[in-house]
């Protein structure tokens, strides 16, 4: 009877042990499938993150490309603006020189006319009016940076003077300008018209 109990108890124990092992096995399997699920989710998360990183890298690259393009276009526009300014200035200079060249013969005629007025008529209203107009014209030319080229008594300089004849002179040394036949003018340090001069031989 005692042996039967022992065997029954051992059978029960075995069953319990087997049941415990089965439960443990099930628990292990459940744990394993949970680990698999976690691993799958981790993989998915990793893939998502990789995709997001790739997308972000692509966006960064695109932004850098666009920024570079904008910088280049800004530089091109700046160069275009500077070039346009230079061209505009050059056109203005050319136009101003052209107008000055046309005005200079008028100045010459004024000077010739004033030089031919007889001494007794110089105090007359007409002669004084002409003198005032001539002075006003010369003032305006000076304001535009048009200046007469110094000639008589100066050393001959082919950059500013055009020698049309040679003369003898006791007053000046050789190579010095003794007479000015036509006034020369500069506009902003460039010659508009050379002075026509006679140089001492």
mmCIF file with all atom_site columns, C-alpha atoms in Angstrom:
data_model
loop_
_atom_site.group_PDB
_atom_site.id
_atom_site.type_symbol
_atom_site.label_atom_id
_atom_site.label_alt_id
_atom_site.label_comp_id
_atom_site.label_asym_id
_atom_site.label_entity_id
_atom_site.label_seq_id
_atom_site.pdbx_PDB_ins_code
_atom_site.Cartn_x
_atom_site.Cartn_y
_atom_site.Cartn_z
_atom_site.occupancy
_atom_site.B_iso_or_equiv
_atom_site.pdbx_formal_charge
_atom_site.auth_seq_id
_atom_site.auth_comp_id
_atom_site.auth_asym_id
_atom_site.auth_atom_id
_atom_site.pdbx_PDB_model_num
ATOM 1   C CA . UNK A 1 1   ? 0.000  0.000   0.000   1.00 0.00 ? 1   UNK A CA 1
ATOM 2   C CA . UNK A 1 2   ? 2.798  2.341   0.861   1.00 0.00 ? 2   UNK A CA 1
ATOM 3   C CA . UNK A 1 3   ? 4.539  1.418   -2.353  1.00 0.00 ? 3   UNK A CA 1
ATOM 4   C CA . UNK A 1 4   ? 1.423  2.218   -4.348  1.00 0.00 ? 4   UNK A CA 1
ATOM 5   C CA . UNK A 1 5   ? 1.306  5.650   -2.717  1.00 0.00 ? 5   UNK A CA 1
ATOM 6   C CA . UNK A 1 6   ? 4.944  6.198   -3.497  1.00 0.00 ? 6   UNK A CA 1
ATOM 7   C CA . UNK A 1 7   ? 4.455  5.310   -7.103  1.00 0.00 ? 7   UNK A CA 1
ATOM 8   C CA . UNK A 1 8   ? 1.302  7.397   -7.311  1.00 0.00 ? 8   UNK A CA 1
ATOM 9   C CA . UNK A 1 9   ? 3.172  10.299  -5.756  1.00 0.00 ? 9   UNK A CA 1
ATOM 10  C CA . UNK A 1 10  ? 6.104  9.822   -8.076  1.00 0.00 ? 10  UNK A CA 1
ATOM 11  C CA . UNK A 1 11  ? 3.746  9.609   -11.034 1.00 0.00 ? 11  UNK A CA 1
ATOM 12  C CA . UNK A 1 12  ? 2.056  12.810  -9.866  1.00 0.00 ? 12  UNK A CA 1
ATOM 13  C CA . UNK A 1 13  ? 5.466  14.398  -9.379  1.00 0.00 ? 13  UNK A CA 1
ATOM 14  C CA . UNK A 1 14  ? 6.555  13.229  -12.797 1.00 0.00 ? 14  UNK A CA 1
ATOM 15  C CA . UNK A 1 15  ? 3.359  14.575  -14.298 1.00 0.00 ? 15  UNK A CA 1
ATOM 16  C CA . UNK A 1 16  ? 3.846  17.844  -12.478 1.00 0.00 ? 16  UNK A CA 1
ATOM 17  C CA . UNK A 1 17  ? 7.464  17.933  -13.597 1.00 0.00 ? 17  UNK A CA 1
ATOM 18  C CA . UNK A 1 18  ? 6.424  17.117  -17.154 1.00 0.00 ? 18  UNK A CA 1
ATOM 19  C CA . UNK A 1 19  ? 3.674  19.709  -16.932 1.00 0.00 ? 19  UNK A CA 1
ATOM 20  C CA . UNK A 1 20  ? 6.145  22.217  -15.524 1.00 0.00 ? 20  UNK A CA 1
ATOM 21  C CA . UNK A 1 21  ? 8.582  21.379  -18.304 1.00 0.00 ? 21  UNK A CA 1
ATOM 22  C CA . UNK A 1 22  ? 5.796  21.809  -20.869 1.00 0.00 ? 22  UNK A CA 1
ATOM 23  C CA . UNK A 1 23  ? 4.795  25.122  -19.326 1.00 0.00 ? 23  UNK A CA 1
ATOM 24  C CA . UNK A 1 24  ? 8.423  26.134  -19.272 1.00 0.00 ? 24  UNK A CA 1
ATOM 25  C CA . UNK A 1 25  ? 8.763  25.045  -22.903 1.00 0.00 ? 25  UNK A CA 1
ATOM 26  C CA . UNK A 1 26  ? 5.660  27.015  -23.816 1.00 0.00 ? 26  UNK A CA 1
ATOM 27  C CA . UNK A 1 27  ? 6.992  29.979  -21.915 1.00 0.00 ? 27  UNK A CA 1
ATOM 28  C CA . UNK A 1 28  ? 10.301 29.629  -23.760 1.00 0.00 ? 28  UNK A CA 1
ATOM 29  C CA . UNK A 1 29  ? 8.474  29.388  -27.091 1.00 0.00 ? 29  UNK A CA 1
ATOM 30  C CA . UNK A 1 30  ? 6.331  32.401  -26.215 1.00 0.00 ? 30  UNK A CA 1
ATOM 31  C CA . UNK A 1 31  ? 9.458  34.257  -25.151 1.00 0.00 ? 31  UNK A CA 1
ATOM 32  C CA . UNK A 1 32  ? 11.206 33.193  -28.373 1.00 0.00 ? 32  UNK A CA 1
ATOM 33  C CA . UNK A 1 33  ? 8.303  34.391  -30.538 1.00 0.00 ? 33  UNK A CA 1
ATOM 34  C CA . UNK A 1 34  ? 8.222  37.651  -28.544 1.00 0.00 ? 34  UNK A CA 1
ATOM 35  C CA . UNK A 1 35  ? 11.961 38.032  -29.182 1.00 0.00 ? 35  UNK A CA 1
ATOM 36  C CA . UNK A 1 36  ? 11.323 37.318  -32.883 1.00 0.00 ? 36  UNK A CA 1
ATOM 37  C CA . UNK A 1 37  ? 8.570  39.934  -32.930 1.00 0.00 ? 37  UNK A CA 1
ATOM 38  C CA . UNK A 1 38  ? 10.857 42.446  -31.213 1.00 0.00 ? 38  UNK A CA 1
ATOM 39  C CA . UNK A 1 39  ? 13.653 41.599  -33.663 1.00 0.00 ? 39  UNK A CA 1
ATOM 40  C CA . UNK A 1 40  ? 11.242 42.029  -36.598 1.00 0.00 ? 40  UNK A CA 1
ATOM 41  C CA . UNK A 1 41  ? 10.052 45.365  -35.229 1.00 0.00 ? 41  UNK A CA 1
ATOM 42  C CA . UNK A 1 42  ? 13.657 46.435  -34.644 1.00 0.00 ? 42  UNK A CA 1
ATOM 43  C CA . UNK A 1 43  ? 14.448 45.506  -38.248 1.00 0.00 ? 43  UNK A CA 1
ATOM 44  C CA . UNK A 1 44  ? 11.445 47.488  -39.463 1.00 0.00 ? 44  UNK A CA 1
ATOM 45  C CA . UNK A 1 45  ? 12.470 50.473  -37.323 1.00 0.00 ? 45  UNK A CA 1
ATOM 46  C CA . UNK A 1 46  ? 16.034 50.188  -38.596 1.00 0.00 ? 46  UNK A CA 1
ATOM 47  C CA . UNK A 1 47  ? 14.819 50.072  -42.210 1.00 0.00 ? 47  UNK A CA 1
ATOM 48  C CA . UNK A 1 48  ? 12.538 53.071  -41.575 1.00 0.00 ? 48  UNK A CA 1
ATOM 49  C CA . UNK A 1 49  ? 15.411 54.975  -40.005 1.00 0.00 ? 49  UNK A CA 1
ATOM 50  C CA . UNK A 1 50  ? 17.722 54.075  -42.903 1.00 0.00 ? 50  UNK A CA 1
ATOM 51  C CA . UNK A 1 51  ? 15.062 55.231  -45.375 1.00 0.00 ? 51  UNK A CA 1
ATOM 52  C CA . UNK A 1 52  ? 14.580 58.461  -43.439 1.00 0.00 ? 52  UNK A CA 1
ATOM 53  C CA . UNK A 1 53  ? 18.356 59.004  -43.295 1.00 0.00 ? 53  UNK A CA 1
ATOM 54  C CA . UNK A 1 54  ? 18.673 58.386  -47.034 1.00 0.00 ? 54  UNK A CA 1
ATOM 55  C CA . UNK A 1 55  ? 15.799 60.775  -47.668 1.00 0.00 ? 55  UNK A CA 1
ATOM 56  C CA . UNK A 1 56  ? 17.381 63.403  -45.424 1.00 0.00 ? 56  UNK A CA 1
ATOM 57  C CA . UNK A 1 57  ? 20.771 62.961  -47.126 1.00 0.00 ? 57  UNK A CA 1
ATOM 58  C CA . UNK A 1 58  ? 19.095 63.352  -50.522 1.00 0.00 ? 58  UNK A CA 1
ATOM 59  C CA . UNK A 1 59  ? 17.317 66.490  -49.303 1.00 0.00 ? 59  UNK A CA 1
ATOM 60  C CA . UNK A 1 60  ? 20.561 67.928  -47.887 1.00 0.00 ? 60  UNK A CA 1
ATOM 61  C CA . UNK A 1 61  ? 22.299 67.227  -51.204 1.00 0.00 ? 61  UNK A CA 1
ATOM 62  C CA . UNK A 1 62  ? 19.461 68.906  -53.113 1.00 0.00 ? 62  UNK A CA 1
ATOM 63  C CA . UNK A 1 63  ? 19.558 71.934  -50.786 1.00 0.00 ? 63  UNK A CA 1
ATOM 64  C CA . UNK A 1 64  ? 23.343 72.257  -51.220 1.00 0.00 ? 64  UNK A CA 1
ATOM 65  C CA . UNK A 1 65  ? 22.954 71.992  -54.995 1.00 0.00 ? 65  UNK A CA 1
ATOM 66  C CA . UNK A 1 66  ? 20.248 74.681  -55.019 1.00 0.00 ? 66  UNK A CA 1
ATOM 67  C CA . UNK A 1 67  ? 22.264 76.953  -52.699 1.00 0.00 ? 67  UNK A CA 1
ATOM 68  C CA . UNK A 1 68  ? 25.283 76.555  -54.991 1.00 0.00 ? 68  UNK A CA 1
ATOM 69  C CA . UNK A 1 69  ? 23.139 77.403  -58.018 1.00 0.00 ? 69  UNK A CA 1
ATOM 70  C CA . UNK A 1 70  ? 21.745 80.493  -56.267 1.00 0.00 ? 70  UNK A CA 1
ATOM 71  C CA . UNK A 1 71  ? 25.288 81.612  -55.298 1.00 0.00 ? 71  UNK A CA 1
ATOM 72  C CA . UNK A 1 72  ? 26.452 81.205  -58.894 1.00 0.00 ? 72  UNK A CA 1
ATOM 73  C CA . UNK A 1 73  ? 23.477 83.126  -60.248 1.00 0.00 ? 73  UNK A CA 1
ATOM 74  C CA . UNK A 1 74  ? 24.046 85.910  -57.712 1.00 0.00 ? 74  UNK A CA 1
ATOM 75  C CA . UNK A 1 75  ? 27.705 86.117  -58.764 1.00 0.00 ? 75  UNK A CA 1
ATOM 76  C CA . UNK A 1 76  ? 26.704 86.161  -62.447 1.00 0.00 ? 76  UNK A CA 1
ATOM 77  C CA . UNK A 1 77  ? 24.155 88.892  -61.782 1.00 0.00 ? 77  UNK A CA 1
ATOM 78  C CA . UNK A 1 78  ? 26.728 90.925  -59.843 1.00 0.00 ? 78  UNK A CA 1
ATOM 79  C CA . UNK A 1 79  ? 29.205 90.601  -62.734 1.00 0.00 ? 79  UNK A CA 1
ATOM 80  C CA . UNK A 1 80  ? 26.447 91.564  -65.200 1.00 0.00 ? 80  UNK A CA 1
ATOM 81  C CA . UNK A 1 81  ? 25.564 94.620  -63.088 1.00 0.00 ? 81  UNK A CA 1
ATOM 82  C CA . UNK A 1 82  ? 29.232 95.732  -62.907 1.00 0.00 ? 82  UNK A CA 1
ATOM 83  C CA . UNK A 1 83  ? 29.704 95.188  -66.638 1.00 0.00 ? 83  UNK A CA 1
ATOM 84  C CA . UNK A 1 84  ? 26.529 97.169  -67.384 1.00 0.00 ? 84  UNK A CA 1
ATOM 85  C CA . UNK A 1 85  ? 27.723 100.014 -65.132 1.00 0.00 ? 85  UNK A CA 1
ATOM 86  C CA . UNK A 1 86  ? 31.083 100.102 -66.955 1.00 0.00 ? 86  UNK A CA 1
ATOM 87  C CA . UNK A 1 87  ? 29.366 100.091 -70.356 1.00 0.00 ? 87  UNK A CA 1
ATOM 88  C CA . UNK A 1 88  ? 26.988 102.844 -69.239 1.00 0.00 ? 88  UNK A CA 1
ATOM 89  C CA . UNK A 1 89  ? 29.901 104.956 -67.974 1.00 0.00 ? 89  UNK A CA 1
ATOM 90  C CA . UNK A 1 90  ? 31.842 104.338 -71.204 1.00 0.00 ? 90  UNK A CA 1
ATOM 91  C CA . UNK A 1 91  ? 28.794 105.341 -73.289 1.00 0.00 ? 91  UNK A CA 1
ATOM 92  C CA . UNK A 1 92  ? 28.345 108.497 -71.212 1.00 0.00 ? 92  UNK A CA 1
ATOM 93  C CA . UNK A 1 93  ? 32.042 109.364 -71.599 1.00 0.00 ? 93  UNK A CA 1
ATOM 94  C CA . UNK A 1 94  ? 31.859 108.820 -75.369 1.00 0.00 ? 94  UNK A CA 1
ATOM 95  C CA . UNK A 1 95  ? 28.716 110.967 -75.620 1.00 0.00 ? 95  UNK A CA 1
ATOM 96  C CA . UNK A 1 96  ? 30.216 113.735 -73.474 1.00 0.00 ? 96  UNK A CA 1
ATOM 97  C CA . UNK A 1 97  ? 33.448 113.752 -75.530 1.00 0.00 ? 97  UNK A CA 1
ATOM 98  C CA . UNK A 1 98  ? 31.423 113.970 -78.731 1.00 0.00 ? 98  UNK A CA 1
ATOM 99  C CA . UNK A 1 99  ? 29.431 116.965 -77.454 1.00 0.00 ? 99  UNK A CA 1
ATOM 100 C CA . UNK A 1 100 ? 32.592 118.703 -76.180 1.00 0.00 ? 100 UNK A CA 1
ATOM 101 C CA . UNK A 1 101 ? 34.318 118.216 -79.545 1.00 0.00 ? 101 UNK A CA 1
ATOM 102 C CA . UNK A 1 102 ? 31.346 119.936 -81.231 1.00 0.00 ? 102 UNK A CA 1
ATOM 103 C CA . UNK A 1 103 ? 31.335 122.843 -78.740 1.00 0.00 ? 103 UNK A CA 1
ATOM 104 C CA . UNK A 1 104 ? 35.080 123.606 -79.009 1.00 0.00 ? 104 UNK A CA 1
ATOM 105 C CA . UNK A 1 105 ? 34.864 125.290 -82.478 1.00 0.00 ? 105 UNK A CA 1
ATOM 106 C CA . UNK A 1 106 ? 32.153 127.573 -81.015 1.00 0.00 ? 106 UNK A CA 1
ATOM 107 C CA . UNK A 1 107 ? 34.569 128.488 -78.190 1.00 0.00 ? 107 UNK A CA 1
ATOM 108 C CA . UNK A 1 108 ? 37.288 129.192 -80.810 1.00 0.00 ? 108 UNK A CA 1
ATOM 109 C CA . UNK A 1 109 ? 34.928 131.499 -82.726 1.00 0.00 ? 109 UNK A CA 1
ATOM 110 C CA . UNK A 1 110 ? 34.011 133.339 -79.510 1.00 0.00 ? 110 UNK A CA 1
ATOM 111 C CA . UNK A 1 111 ? 37.708 133.902 -78.785 1.00 0.00 ? 111 UNK A CA 1
ATOM 112 C CA . UNK A 1 112 ? 38.400 135.095 -82.337 1.00 0.00 ? 112 UNK A CA 1
ATOM 113 C CA . UNK A 1 113 ? 35.369 137.409 -82.246 1.00 0.00 ? 113 UNK A CA 1
ATOM 114 C CA . UNK A 1 114 ? 36.374 138.915 -78.866 1.00 0.00 ? 114 UNK A CA 1
ATOM 115 C CA . UNK A 1 115 ? 39.987 139.366 -80.040 1.00 0.00 ? 115 UNK A CA 1
ATOM 116 C CA . UNK A 1 116 ? 38.823 141.268 -83.120 1.00 0.00 ? 116 UNK A CA 1
ATOM 117 C CA . UNK A 1 117 ? 36.754 143.828 -81.155 1.00 0.00 ? 117 UNK A CA 1
ATOM 118 C CA . UNK A 1 118 ? 38.484 147.235 -81.419 1.00 0.00 ? 118 UNK A CA 1
ATOM 119 C CA . UNK A 1 119 ? 39.849 148.673 -78.166 1.00 0.00 ? 119 UNK A CA 1
ATOM 120 C CA . UNK A 1 120 ? 37.417 151.611 -78.129 1.00 0.00 ? 120 UNK A CA 1
ATOM 121 C CA . UNK A 1 121 ? 34.381 149.292 -78.460 1.00 0.00 ? 121 UNK A CA 1
ATOM 122 C CA . UNK A 1 122 ? 35.370 146.890 -75.668 1.00 0.00 ? 122 UNK A CA 1
ATOM 123 C CA . UNK A 1 123 ? 33.412 148.897 -73.080 1.00 0.00 ? 123 UNK A CA 1
ATOM 124 C CA . UNK A 1 124 ? 30.275 148.780 -75.256 1.00 0.00 ? 124 UNK A CA 1
ATOM 125 C CA . UNK A 1 125 ? 27.220 146.766 -74.197 1.00 0.00 ? 125 UNK A CA 1
ATOM 126 C CA . UNK A 1 126 ? 27.448 144.282 -77.077 1.00 0.00 ? 126 UNK A CA 1
ATOM 127 C CA . UNK A 1 127 ? 31.122 143.420 -76.472 1.00 0.00 ? 127 UNK A CA 1
ATOM 128 C CA . UNK A 1 128 ? 30.557 143.082 -72.720 1.00 0.00 ? 128 UNK A CA 1
ATOM 129 C CA . UNK A 1 129 ? 27.528 140.832 -73.294 1.00 0.00 ? 129 UNK A CA 1
ATOM 130 C CA . UNK A 1 130 ? 29.593 138.592 -75.584 1.00 0.00 ? 130 UNK A CA 1
ATOM 131 C CA . UNK A 1 131 ? 32.396 138.494 -72.977 1.00 0.00 ? 131 UNK A CA 1
ATOM 132 C CA . UNK A 1 132 ? 29.900 137.427 -70.300 1.00 0.00 ? 132 UNK A CA 1
ATOM 133 C CA . UNK A 1 133 ? 28.466 134.645 -72.509 1.00 0.00 ? 133 UNK A CA 1
ATOM 134 C CA . UNK A 1 134 ? 31.998 133.437 -73.265 1.00 0.00 ? 134 UNK A CA 1
ATOM 135 C CA . UNK A 1 135 ? 32.892 133.378 -69.547 1.00 0.00 ? 135 UNK A CA 1
ATOM 136 C CA . UNK A 1 136 ? 29.694 131.480 -68.719 1.00 0.00 ? 136 UNK A CA 1
ATOM 137 C CA . UNK A 1 137 ? 30.422 128.926 -71.432 1.00 0.00 ? 137 UNK A CA 1
ATOM 138 C CA . UNK A 1 138 ? 33.980 128.427 -70.144 1.00 0.00 ? 138 UNK A CA 1
ATOM 139 C CA . UNK A 1 139 ? 32.720 128.070 -66.537 1.00 0.00 ? 139 UNK A CA 1
ATOM 140 C CA . UNK A 1 140 ? 30.269 125.353 -67.591 1.00 0.00 ? 140 UNK A CA 1
ATOM 141 C CA . UNK A 1 141 ? 32.995 123.530 -69.509 1.00 0.00 ? 141 UNK A CA 1
ATOM 142 C CA . UNK A 1 142 ? 35.253 123.729 -66.456 1.00 0.00 ? 142 UNK A CA 1
ATOM 143 C CA . UNK A 1 143 ? 32.441 122.299 -64.288 1.00 0.00 ? 143 UNK A CA 1
ATOM 144 C CA . UNK A 1 144 ? 32.338 119.371 -66.720 1.00 0.00 ? 144 UNK A CA 1
ATOM 145 C CA . UNK A 1 145 ? 36.089 118.940 -66.120 1.00 0.00 ? 145 UNK A CA 1
ATOM 146 C CA . UNK A 1 146 ? 37.050 120.349 -69.527 1.00 0.00 ? 146 UNK A CA 1
ATOM 147 C CA . UNK A 1 147 ? 40.280 122.320 -69.186 1.00 0.00 ? 147 UNK A CA 1
ATOM 148 C CA . UNK A 1 148 ? 42.537 124.120 -71.671 1.00 0.00 ? 148 UNK A CA 1
ATOM 149 C CA . UNK A 1 149 ? 45.985 122.589 -72.176 1.00 0.00 ? 149 UNK A CA 1
ATOM 150 C CA . UNK A 1 150 ? 48.792 124.969 -71.114 1.00 0.00 ? 150 UNK A CA 1
ATOM 151 C CA . UNK A 1 151 ? 50.962 125.751 -74.154 1.00 0.00 ? 151 UNK A CA 1
ATOM 152 C CA . UNK A 1 152 ? 53.062 128.943 -74.496 1.00 0.00 ? 152 UNK A CA 1
ATOM 153 C CA . UNK A 1 153 ? 56.235 128.718 -72.403 1.00 0.00 ? 153 UNK A CA 1
ATOM 154 C CA . UNK A 1 154 ? 55.725 124.994 -71.782 1.00 0.00 ? 154 UNK A CA 1
ATOM 155 C CA . UNK A 1 155 ? 58.041 122.284 -73.050 1.00 0.00 ? 155 UNK A CA 1
ATOM 156 C CA . UNK A 1 156 ? 56.667 120.509 -76.127 1.00 0.00 ? 156 UNK A CA 1
ATOM 157 C CA . UNK A 1 157 ? 54.840 117.276 -75.187 1.00 0.00 ? 157 UNK A CA 1
ATOM 158 C CA . UNK A 1 158 ? 53.505 115.150 -78.060 1.00 0.00 ? 158 UNK A CA 1
ATOM 159 C CA . UNK A 1 159 ? 50.813 113.727 -75.725 1.00 0.00 ? 159 UNK A CA 1
ATOM 160 C CA . UNK A 1 160 ? 49.194 117.186 -75.493 1.00 0.00 ? 160 UNK A CA 1
ATOM 161 C CA . UNK A 1 161 ? 50.654 119.299 -78.308 1.00 0.00 ? 161 UNK A CA 1
ATOM 162 C CA . UNK A 1 162 ? 50.661 119.061 -82.081 1.00 0.00 ? 162 UNK A CA 1
ATOM 163 C CA . UNK A 1 163 ? 53.664 120.956 -83.575 1.00 0.00 ? 163 UNK A CA 1
ATOM 164 C CA . UNK A 1 164 ? 52.720 122.468 -86.928 1.00 0.00 ? 164 UNK A CA 1
ATOM 165 C CA . UNK A 1 165 ? 55.742 124.736 -87.345 1.00 0.00 ? 165 UNK A CA 1
ATOM 166 C CA . UNK A 1 166 ? 59.153 125.677 -85.959 1.00 0.00 ? 166 UNK A CA 1
ATOM 167 C CA . UNK A 1 167 ? 60.143 129.255 -85.134 1.00 0.00 ? 167 UNK A CA 1
ATOM 168 C CA . UNK A 1 168 ? 63.196 131.184 -84.012 1.00 0.00 ? 168 UNK A CA 1
ATOM 169 C CA . UNK A 1 169 ? 62.948 132.827 -80.603 1.00 0.00 ? 169 UNK A CA 1
ATOM 170 C CA . UNK A 1 170 ? 65.219 134.810 -78.305 1.00 0.00 ? 170 UNK A CA 1
ATOM 171 C CA . UNK A 1 171 ? 62.719 134.533 -75.463 1.00 0.00 ? 171 UNK A CA 1
ATOM 172 C CA . UNK A 1 172 ? 62.428 130.713 -75.281 1.00 0.00 ? 172 UNK A CA 1
ATOM 173 C CA . UNK A 1 173 ? 64.903 127.839 -75.478 1.00 0.00 ? 173 UNK A CA 1
ATOM 174 C CA . UNK A 1 174 ? 64.824 125.082 -78.100 1.00 0.00 ? 174 UNK A CA 1
ATOM 175 C CA . UNK A 1 175 ? 61.919 122.614 -77.678 1.00 0.00 ? 175 UNK A CA 1
ATOM 176 C CA . UNK A 1 176 ? 59.739 125.162 -75.851 1.00 0.00 ? 176 UNK A CA 1
ATOM 177 C CA . UNK A 1 177 ? 56.390 126.318 -77.296 1.00 0.00 ? 177 UNK A CA 1
ATOM 178 C CA . UNK A 1 178 ? 56.577 129.914 -78.502 1.00 0.00 ? 178 UNK A CA 1
ATOM 179 C CA . UNK A 1 179 ? 53.133 130.305 -80.009 1.00 0.00 ? 179 UNK A CA 1
ATOM 180 C CA . UNK A 1 180 ? 49.692 128.670 -79.707 1.00 0.00 ? 180 UNK A CA 1
ATOM 181 C CA . UNK A 1 181 ? 47.754 128.543 -82.980 1.00 0.00 ? 181 UNK A CA 1
ATOM 182 C CA . UNK A 1 182 ? 44.732 126.630 -81.664 1.00 0.00 ? 182 UNK A CA 1
ATOM 183 C CA . UNK A 1 183 ? 43.882 125.836 -78.039 1.00 0.00 ? 183 UNK A CA 1
ATOM 184 C CA . UNK A 1 184 ? 43.838 122.225 -76.955 1.00 0.00 ? 184 UNK A CA 1
ATOM 185 C CA . UNK A 1 185 ? 41.546 120.796 -74.282 1.00 0.00 ? 185 UNK A CA 1
ATOM 186 C CA . UNK A 1 186 ? 41.423 117.830 -71.929 1.00 0.00 ? 186 UNK A CA 1
ATOM 187 C CA . UNK A 1 187 ? 38.318 116.114 -70.563 1.00 0.00 ? 187 UNK A CA 1
ATOM 188 C CA . UNK A 1 188 ? 38.862 114.279 -67.262 1.00 0.00 ? 188 UNK A CA 1
ATOM 189 C CA . UNK A 1 189 ? 42.608 113.929 -67.900 1.00 0.00 ? 189 UNK A CA 1
ATOM 190 C CA . UNK A 1 190 ? 42.219 112.591 -71.451 1.00 0.00 ? 190 UNK A CA 1
ATOM 191 C CA . UNK A 1 191 ? 42.918 114.774 -74.478 1.00 0.00 ? 191 UNK A CA 1
ATOM 192 C CA . UNK A 1 192 ? 39.852 115.874 -76.442 1.00 0.00 ? 192 UNK A CA 1
ATOM 193 C CA . UNK A 1 193 ? 41.830 118.075 -78.833 1.00 0.00 ? 193 UNK A CA 1
ATOM 194 C CA . UNK A 1 194 ? 45.612 118.587 -79.072 1.00 0.00 ? 194 UNK A CA 1
ATOM 195 C CA . UNK A 1 195 ? 46.993 122.119 -79.013 1.00 0.00 ? 195 UNK A CA 1
ATOM 196 C CA . UNK A 1 196 ? 48.302 123.311 -82.387 1.00 0.00 ? 196 UNK A CA 1
ATOM 197 C CA . UNK A 1 197 ? 51.596 125.011 -81.575 1.00 0.00 ? 197 UNK A CA 1
ATOM 198 C CA . UNK A 1 198 ? 54.769 126.530 -82.954 1.00 0.00 ? 198 UNK A CA 1
ATOM 199 C CA . UNK A 1 199 ? 57.923 125.188 -81.292 1.00 0.00 ? 199 UNK A CA 1
ATOM 200 C CA . UNK A 1 200 ? 61.281 126.925 -80.987 1.00 0.00 ? 200 UNK A CA 1
ATOM 201 C CA . UNK A 1 201 ? 63.811 125.157 -83.209 1.00 0.00 ? 201 UNK A CA 1
#
